[in-house]
Amino acid sequence: MNSTDPVAPVIDANLAVALDALLTEQSVTRAAARMHTSPAAMSRTLGRLRRILQDPLLVRAGQAMVPTPRALALRDEAATVVRRLGALLAPATGVDPATLRSTFTLQTADLVGAALAGGLLTLAGQEAPGVSLRFRAEELEGGPALRDGRVDLEVGAIDHVDPETRVEQLVTLRMAAAVRAGHPLAEGPLTPARFAAAEHVAVSRRGRFDGPVDTALAEHGLSRRVAVVLPGHLAALSLAARTDVVALVPTVPDAADSSPSPLTEHASVLGLRLLDIPLRLPPVAIGMAWHPRHTADGAHHWLRTAVRRVLSGKPRASAA
């Protein structure tokens, strides 16, 4: 730094507040009471203000103190500065969704994105018509994308995040077998042997043929034939609706649940039947992840609440 460069002044917000109190009250004692300090401390503050502003500000007139012309000129400006400081440092208040003008980027698998898009669009139309949504496939590493701001919210199986990333589990689901109407597996009890004997479609972005189902079948001494691997669940469900391959789809743990998962909606639209898989499979945990800089943001809070409502199967219910 060049020694001839001007030195930036040190700004003390407390002095602005004290100046406003002194000019409003025109009394050191009353200003001290307003600032919850002692008259002696307020008198020292007045002395400091006089030195900084090079003006006496308040002078004796009999038993009272009266403002100087400079003080009168500063009074309204001081009051405005204090109001703005109060607004700047006040805790954040709730955001009215109707006033939002935001574009949110969500990263999801295709099935999760398809399940969320309709419900979020409905909620945005009802509550936040200025909100736009952008869905991205899972081509980005969740942690860096959230940290860098390329993604606002990741929804799905959260297993690759930075340590600071906030994660909230939303629903725990189980895998079911999705087959076309009239499929042979839909007739009679579904045993591990019958399930393994059918042709299957696997879903893997990395092109893998095996998964938890194969591990569970191996415990019974069984293996299945995976006829095709597809990168997304929607394509797998579409194929299952037109052929005899078996696809897997996450559904609610209890088949009698009155609030079915929106993740099974596309299977229902395609006319697929969901069958309980007679194997011990690990549950499917669906959560959402975000960077902590968004935790207190009102707009992002609305988005997270909306995602909870949609995945609960009750998009019109009030958020808890």
JSON list of N, CA and C in Angstrom, two decimals, residues 216-250:
[
{"chain": "A", "resi": 216, "resn": "ALA", "atom": "N", "xyz": [-28.96, -60.02, -2.49]},
{"chain": "A", "resi": 216, "resn": "ALA", "atom": "CA", "xyz": [-30.02, -60.73, -1.77]},
{"chain": "A", "resi": 216, "resn": "ALA", "atom": "C", "xyz": [-30.34, -62.08, -2.41]},
{"chain": "A", "resi": 217, "resn": "LEU", "atom": "N", "xyz": [-30.34, -62.14, -3.74]},
{"chain": "A", "resi": 217, "resn": "LEU", "atom": "CA", "xyz": [-30.59, -63.41, -4.42]},
{"chain": "A", "resi": 217, "resn": "LEU", "atom": "C", "xyz": [-29.48, -64.42, -4.15]},
{"chain": "A", "resi": 218, "resn": "ALA", "atom": "N", "xyz": [-28.25, -63.95, -4.07]},
{"chain": "A", "resi": 218, "resn": "ALA", "atom": "CA", "xyz": [-27.12, -64.85, -3.82]},
{"chain": "A", "resi": 218, "resn": "ALA", "atom": "C", "xyz": [-27.25, -65.53, -2.47]},
{"chain": "A", "resi": 219, "resn": "GLU", "atom": "N", "xyz": [-27.89, -64.86, -1.51]},
{"chain": "A", "resi": 219, "resn": "GLU", "atom": "CA", "xyz": [-28.10, -65.49, -0.21]},
{"chain": "A", "resi": 219, "resn": "GLU", "atom": "C", "xyz": [-29.01, -66.71, -0.31]},
{"chain": "A", "resi": 220, "resn": "HIS", "atom": "N", "xyz": [-29.82, -66.76, -1.37]},
{"chain": "A", "resi": 220, "resn": "HIS", "atom": "CA", "xyz": [-30.70, -67.92, -1.62]},
{"chain": "A", "resi": 220, "resn": "HIS", "atom": "C", "xyz": [-30.09, -68.86, -2.66]},
{"chain": "A", "resi": 221, "resn": "GLY", "atom": "N", "xyz": [-28.85, -68.60, -3.03]},
{"chain": "A", "resi": 221, "resn": "GLY", "atom": "CA", "xyz": [-28.22, -69.43, -4.05]},
{"chain": "A", "resi": 221, "resn": "GLY", "atom": "C", "xyz": [-28.79, -69.18, -5.43]},
{"chain": "A", "resi": 222, "resn": "LEU", "atom": "N", "xyz": [-29.31, -67.99, -5.68]},
{"chain": "A", "resi": 222, "resn": "LEU", "atom": "CA", "xyz": [-29.96, -67.68, -6.94]},
{"chain": "A", "resi": 222, "resn": "LEU", "atom": "C", "xyz": [-29.26, -66.51, -7.63]},
{"chain": "A", "resi": 223, "resn": "SER", "atom": "N", "xyz": [-29.48, -66.40, -8.91]},
{"chain": "A", "resi": 223, "resn": "SER", "atom": "CA", "xyz": [-29.00, -65.25, -9.68]},
{"chain": "A", "resi": 223, "resn": "SER", "atom": "C", "xyz": [-30.05, -64.93, -10.73]},
{"chain": "A", "resi": 224, "resn": "ARG", "atom": "N", "xyz": [-30.05, -63.73, -11.20]},
{"chain": "A", "resi": 224, "resn": "ARG", "atom": "CA", "xyz": [-31.03, -63.31, -12.20]},
{"chain": "A", "resi": 224, "resn": "ARG", "atom": "C", "xyz": [-30.33, -62.96, -13.51]},
{"chain": "A", "resi": 225, "resn": "ARG", "atom": "N", "xyz": [-31.12, -62.89, -14.56]},
{"chain": "A", "resi": 225, "resn": "ARG", "atom": "CA", "xyz": [-30.58, -62.44, -15.85]},
{"chain": "A", "resi": 225, "resn": "ARG", "atom": "C", "xyz": [-31.04, -61.01, -16.08]},
{"chain": "A", "resi": 226, "resn": "VAL", "atom": "N", "xyz": [-30.06, -60.12, -16.19]},
{"chain": "A", "resi": 226, "resn": "VAL", "atom": "CA", "xyz": [-30.35, -58.72, -16.53]},
{"chain": "A", "resi": 226, "resn": "VAL", "atom": "C", "xyz": [-30.20, -58.59, -18.03]},
{"chain": "A", "resi": 227, "resn": "ALA", "atom": "N", "xyz": [-31.32, -58.42, -18.71]},
{"chain": "A", "resi": 227, "resn": "ALA", "atom": "CA", "xyz": [-31.31, -58.38, -20.17]},
{"chain": "A", "resi": 227, "resn": "ALA", "atom": "C", "xyz": [-30.81, -57.05, -20.71]},
{"chain": "A", "resi": 228, "resn": "VAL", "atom": "N", "xyz": [-31.02, -55.98, -19.93]},
{"chain": "A", "resi": 228, "resn": "VAL", "atom": "CA", "xyz": [-30.66, -54.65, -20.43]},
{"chain": "A", "resi": 228, "resn": "VAL", "atom": "C", "xyz": [-30.39, -53.74, -19.23]},
{"chain": "A", "resi": 229, "resn": "VAL", "atom": "N", "xyz": [-29.45, -52.84, -19.41]},
{"chain": "A", "resi": 229, "resn": "VAL", "atom": "CA", "xyz": [-29.15, -51.80, -18.41]},
{"chain": "A", "resi": 229, "resn": "VAL", "atom": "C", "xyz": [-29.47, -50.45, -19.03]},
{"chain": "A", "resi": 230, "resn": "LEU", "atom": "N", "xyz": [-30.27, -49.67, -18.32]},
{"chain": "A", "resi": 230, "resn": "LEU", "atom": "CA", "xyz": [-30.64, -48.34, -18.78]},
{"chain": "A", "resi": 230, "resn": "LEU", "atom": "C", "xyz": [-30.18, -47.29, -17.77]},
{"chain": "A", "resi": 231, "resn": "PRO", "atom": "N", "xyz": [-29.93, -46.06, -18.21]},
{"chain": "A", "resi": 231, "resn": "PRO", "atom": "CA", "xyz": [-29.41, -45.04, -17.29]},
{"chain": "A", "resi": 231, "resn": "PRO", "atom": "C", "xyz": [-30.46, -44.38, -16.40]},
{"chain": "A", "resi": 232, "resn": "GLY", "atom": "N", "xyz": [-31.76, -44.62, -16.71]},
{"chain": "A", "resi": 232, "resn": "GLY", "atom": "CA", "xyz": [-32.79, -43.95, -15.93]},
{"chain": "A", "resi": 232, "resn": "GLY", "atom": "C", "xyz": [-33.98, -44.84, -15.64]},
{"chain": "A", "resi": 233, "resn": "HIS", "atom": "N", "xyz": [-34.68, -44.54, -14.54]},
{"chain": "A", "resi": 233, "resn": "HIS", "atom": "CA", "xyz": [-35.84, -45.34, -14.15]},
{"chain": "A", "resi": 233, "resn": "HIS", "atom": "C", "xyz": [-37.02, -45.16, -15.09]},
{"chain": "A", "resi": 234, "resn": "LEU", "atom": "N", "xyz": [-37.22, -43.97, -15.63]},
{"chain": "A", "resi": 234, "resn": "LEU", "atom": "CA", "xyz": [-38.39, -43.76, -16.49]},
{"chain": "A", "resi": 234, "resn": "LEU", "atom": "C", "xyz": [-38.31, -44.62, -17.74]},
{"chain": "A", "resi": 235, "resn": "ALA", "atom": "N", "xyz": [-37.12, -44.73, -18.32]},
{"chain": "A", "resi": 235, "resn": "ALA", "atom": "CA", "xyz": [-36.96, -45.59, -19.50]},
{"chain": "A", "resi": 235, "resn": "ALA", "atom": "C", "xyz": [-37.17, -47.05, -19.12]},
{"chain": "A", "resi": 236, "resn": "ALA", "atom": "N", "xyz": [-36.72, -47.45, -17.93]},
{"chain": "A", "resi": 236, "resn": "ALA", "atom": "CA", "xyz": [-36.90, -48.83, -17.48]},
{"chain": "A", "resi": 236, "resn": "ALA", "atom": "C", "xyz": [-38.37, -49.14, -17.27]},
{"chain": "A", "resi": 237, "resn": "LEU", "atom": "N", "xyz": [-39.11, -48.23, -16.67]},
{"chain": "A", "resi": 237, "resn": "LEU", "atom": "CA", "xyz": [-40.54, -48.45, -16.47]},
{"chain": "A", "resi": 237, "resn": "LEU", "atom": "C", "xyz": [-41.28, -48.52, -17.80]},
{"chain": "A", "resi": 238, "resn": "SER", "atom": "N", "xyz": [-40.89, -47.67, -18.73]},
{"chain": "A", "resi": 238, "resn": "SER", "atom": "CA", "xyz": [-41.53, -47.70, -20.06]},
{"chain": "A", "resi": 238, "resn": "SER", "atom": "C", "xyz": [-41.28, -49.04, -20.75]},
{"chain": "A", "resi": 239, "resn": "LEU", "atom": "N", "xyz": [-40.06, -49.56, -20.61]},
{"chain": "A", "resi": 239, "resn": "LEU", "atom": "CA", "xyz": [-39.74, -50.85, -21.22]},
{"chain": "A", "resi": 239, "resn": "LEU", "atom": "C", "xyz": [-40.54, -51.97, -20.55]},
{"chain": "A", "resi": 240, "resn": "ALA", "atom": "N", "xyz": [-40.67, -51.90, -19.22]},
{"chain": "A", "resi": 240, "resn": "ALA", "atom": "CA", "xyz": [-41.42, -52.93, -18.50]},
{"chain": "A", "resi": 240, "resn": "ALA", "atom": "C", "xyz": [-42.89, -52.92, -18.89]},
{"chain": "A", "resi": 241, "resn": "ALA", "atom": "N", "xyz": [-43.41, -51.76, -19.25]},
{"chain": "A", "resi": 241, "resn": "ALA", "atom": "CA", "xyz": [-44.82, -51.67, -19.65]},
{"chain": "A", "resi": 241, "resn": "ALA", "atom": "C", "xyz": [-45.06, -52.30, -21.02]},
{"chain": "A", "resi": 242, "resn": "ARG", "atom": "N", "xyz": [-44.01, -52.47, -21.84]},
{"chain": "A", "resi": 242, "resn": "ARG", "atom": "CA", "xyz": [-44.18, -52.98, -23.21]},
{"chain": "A", "resi": 242, "resn": "ARG", "atom": "C", "xyz": [-43.60, -54.37, -23.42]},
{"chain": "A", "resi": 243, "resn": "THR", "atom": "N", "xyz": [-42.90, -54.89, -22.40]},
{"chain": "A", "resi": 243, "resn": "THR", "atom": "CA", "xyz": [-42.26, -56.20, -22.55]},
{"chain": "A", "resi": 243, "resn": "THR", "atom": "C", "xyz": [-42.46, -57.00, -21.26]},
{"chain": "A", "resi": 244, "resn": "ASP", "atom": "N", "xyz": [-41.81, -58.14, -21.17]},
{"chain": "A", "resi": 244, "resn": "ASP", "atom": "CA", "xyz": [-41.90, -58.98, -19.97]},
{"chain": "A", "resi": 244, "resn": "ASP", "atom": "C", "xyz": [-40.74, -58.75, -19.00]},
{"chain": "A", "resi": 245, "resn": "VAL", "atom": "N", "xyz": [-39.92, -57.74, -19.21]},
{"chain": "A", "resi": 245, "resn": "VAL", "atom": "CA", "xyz": [-38.82, -57.50, -18.26]},
{"chain": "A", "resi": 245, "resn": "VAL", "atom": "C", "xyz": [-39.41, -56.94, -16.97]},
{"chain": "A", "resi": 246, "resn": "VAL", "atom": "N", "xyz": [-38.70, -57.16, -15.88]},
{"chain": "A", "resi": 246, "resn": "VAL", "atom": "CA", "xyz": [-39.11, -56.68, -14.56]},
{"chain": "A", "resi": 246, "resn": "VAL", "atom": "C", "xyz": [-38.26, -55.47, -14.20]},
{"chain": "A", "resi": 247, "resn": "ALA", "atom": "N", "xyz": [-38.91, -54.39, -13.84]},
{"chain": "A", "resi": 247, "resn": "ALA", "atom": "CA", "xyz": [-38.21, -53.18, -13.39]},
{"chain": "A", "resi": 247, "resn": "ALA", "atom": "C", "xyz": [-38.40, -53.02, -11.90]},
{"chain": "A", "resi": 248, "resn": "LEU", "atom": "N", "xyz": [-37.54, -52.26, -11.29]},
{"chain": "A", "resi": 248, "resn": "LEU", "atom": "CA", "xyz": [-37.66, -51.96, -9.86]},
{"chain": "A", "resi": 248, "resn": "LEU", "atom": "C", "xyz": [-38.04, -50.51, -9.68]},
{"chain": "A", "resi": 249, "resn": "VAL", "atom": "N", "xyz": [-38.89, -50.26, -8.69]},
{"chain": "A", "resi": 249, "resn": "VAL", "atom": "CA", "xyz": [-39.35, -48.90, -8.42]},
{"chain": "A", "resi": 249, "resn": "VAL", "atom": "C", "xyz": [-39.49, -48.72, -6.91]},
{"chain": "A", "resi": 250, "resn": "PRO", "atom": "N", "xyz": [-39.06, -47.60, -6.36]},
{"chain": "A", "resi": 250, "resn": "PRO", "atom": "CA", "xyz": [-39.23, -47.38, -4.92]},
{"chain": "A", "resi": 250, "resn": "PRO", "atom": "C", "xyz": [-40.67, -47.04, -4.58]}
]
